Structure formats: C-alpha cells, structure tokens
Coordinates of C-alpha atoms in Angstrom, one line a residue:
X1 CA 68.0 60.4 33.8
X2 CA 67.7 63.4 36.0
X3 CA 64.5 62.4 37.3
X4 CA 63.7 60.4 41.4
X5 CA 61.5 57.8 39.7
X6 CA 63.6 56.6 37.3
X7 CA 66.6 56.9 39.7
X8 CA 65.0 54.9 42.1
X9 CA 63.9 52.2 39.2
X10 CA 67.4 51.8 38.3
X11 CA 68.7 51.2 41.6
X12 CA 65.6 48.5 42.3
X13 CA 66.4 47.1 39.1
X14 CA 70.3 46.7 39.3
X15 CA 70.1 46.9 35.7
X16 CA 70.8 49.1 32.3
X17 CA 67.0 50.5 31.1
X18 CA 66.4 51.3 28.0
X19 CA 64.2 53.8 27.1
X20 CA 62.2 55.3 23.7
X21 CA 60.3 57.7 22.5
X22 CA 56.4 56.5 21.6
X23 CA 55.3 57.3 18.4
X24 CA 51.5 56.3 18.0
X25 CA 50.0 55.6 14.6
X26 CA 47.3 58.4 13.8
X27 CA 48.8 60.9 16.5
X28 CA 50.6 63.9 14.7
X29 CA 51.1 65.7 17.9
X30 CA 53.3 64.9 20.9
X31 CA 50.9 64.5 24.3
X32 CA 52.0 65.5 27.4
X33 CA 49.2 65.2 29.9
X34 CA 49.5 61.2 31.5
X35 CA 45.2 61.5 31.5
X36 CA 45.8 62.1 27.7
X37 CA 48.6 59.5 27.3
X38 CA 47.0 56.9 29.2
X39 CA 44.0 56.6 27.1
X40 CA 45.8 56.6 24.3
X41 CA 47.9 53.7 25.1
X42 CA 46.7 51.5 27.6
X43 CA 45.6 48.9 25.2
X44 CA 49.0 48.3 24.2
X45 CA 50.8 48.3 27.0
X46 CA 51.2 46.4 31.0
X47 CA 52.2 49.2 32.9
X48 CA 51.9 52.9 33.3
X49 CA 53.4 54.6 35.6
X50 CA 52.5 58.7 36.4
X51 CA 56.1 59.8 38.1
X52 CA 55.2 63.2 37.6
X53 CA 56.5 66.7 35.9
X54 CA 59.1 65.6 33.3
X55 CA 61.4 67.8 31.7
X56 CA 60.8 68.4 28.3
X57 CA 64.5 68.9 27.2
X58 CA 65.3 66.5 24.6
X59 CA 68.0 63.7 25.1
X60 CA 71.5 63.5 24.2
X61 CA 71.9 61.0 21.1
X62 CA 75.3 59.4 20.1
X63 CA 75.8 56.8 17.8
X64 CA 78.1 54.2 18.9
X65 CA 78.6 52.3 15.5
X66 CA 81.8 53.5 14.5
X67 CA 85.3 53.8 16.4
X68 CA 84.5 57.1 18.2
X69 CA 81.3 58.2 19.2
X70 CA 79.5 60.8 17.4
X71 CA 76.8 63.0 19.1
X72 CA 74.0 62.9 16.7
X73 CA 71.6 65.4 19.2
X74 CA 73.2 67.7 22.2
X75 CA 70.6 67.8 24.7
X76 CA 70.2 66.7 28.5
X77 CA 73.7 65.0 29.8
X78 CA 76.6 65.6 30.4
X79 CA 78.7 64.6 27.1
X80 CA 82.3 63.8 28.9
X81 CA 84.8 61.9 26.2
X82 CA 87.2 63.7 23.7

C-alpha cells in the first residue's frame, strides 16, 4: 500500500500483512472519520492506529484459485502479469 505507515509497518515487521475491509453489524454506511471509527470499534479490537488521510480508491482484487490469476476489481496497483 501506497501509504508511509503501512510502509514503515511492513518494513518493522519483515513480514506479509494482510489486510480487510471491516464490515460492522448494524452499520449500513461506510465511516471515514477515525473519531467515528474508533467508537465504533474499540470494543472489539487491541489496537487502533490513526495514520492519517487514506485514499479512498478501492483495491485491486485477484483471485488466485485457478491456474492464472483473474482480476476480480481493477483499482489501486499496478497489475504487471500477462
């Protein structure tokens, strides 16, 4: 991910992350303000961390299951493979 947080996670972590969306039972809207988020999630969760603006551009989804990967969503990355 394009973003210096993450970026400097990964390199801390010397390790693959894994990343989801959140989808939060009762919510039918997406939140993007961390105040918002944070109350409604901190009792499920260890951590938050507030890194900032993020992008709002979707992420690229593949599906690896078969032979050849097949782009299920085109968004943020590069896609580089025939």
């Amino acid at each position: 991910p394009d973003h210096s947080f993450v970026q400097a996670l990964l390199e801390a972590l010397d390790e693959p992350l894994l990343s989801s969306s959140l989808l939060l039972p009762d919510m039918n809207e997406d939140i993007f303000d961390s105040e918002d988020l944070f109350d409604a999630v901190y009792t499920y969760i260890d951590l938050f961390v507030d890194a900032g603006y993020c992008p709002l551009e979707p992420t690229t989804l593949l599906d690896l299951t078969g032979d050849h990967p097949v782009v299920l969503r085109q968004g943020a990355g590069v896609i580089d493979f025939p």
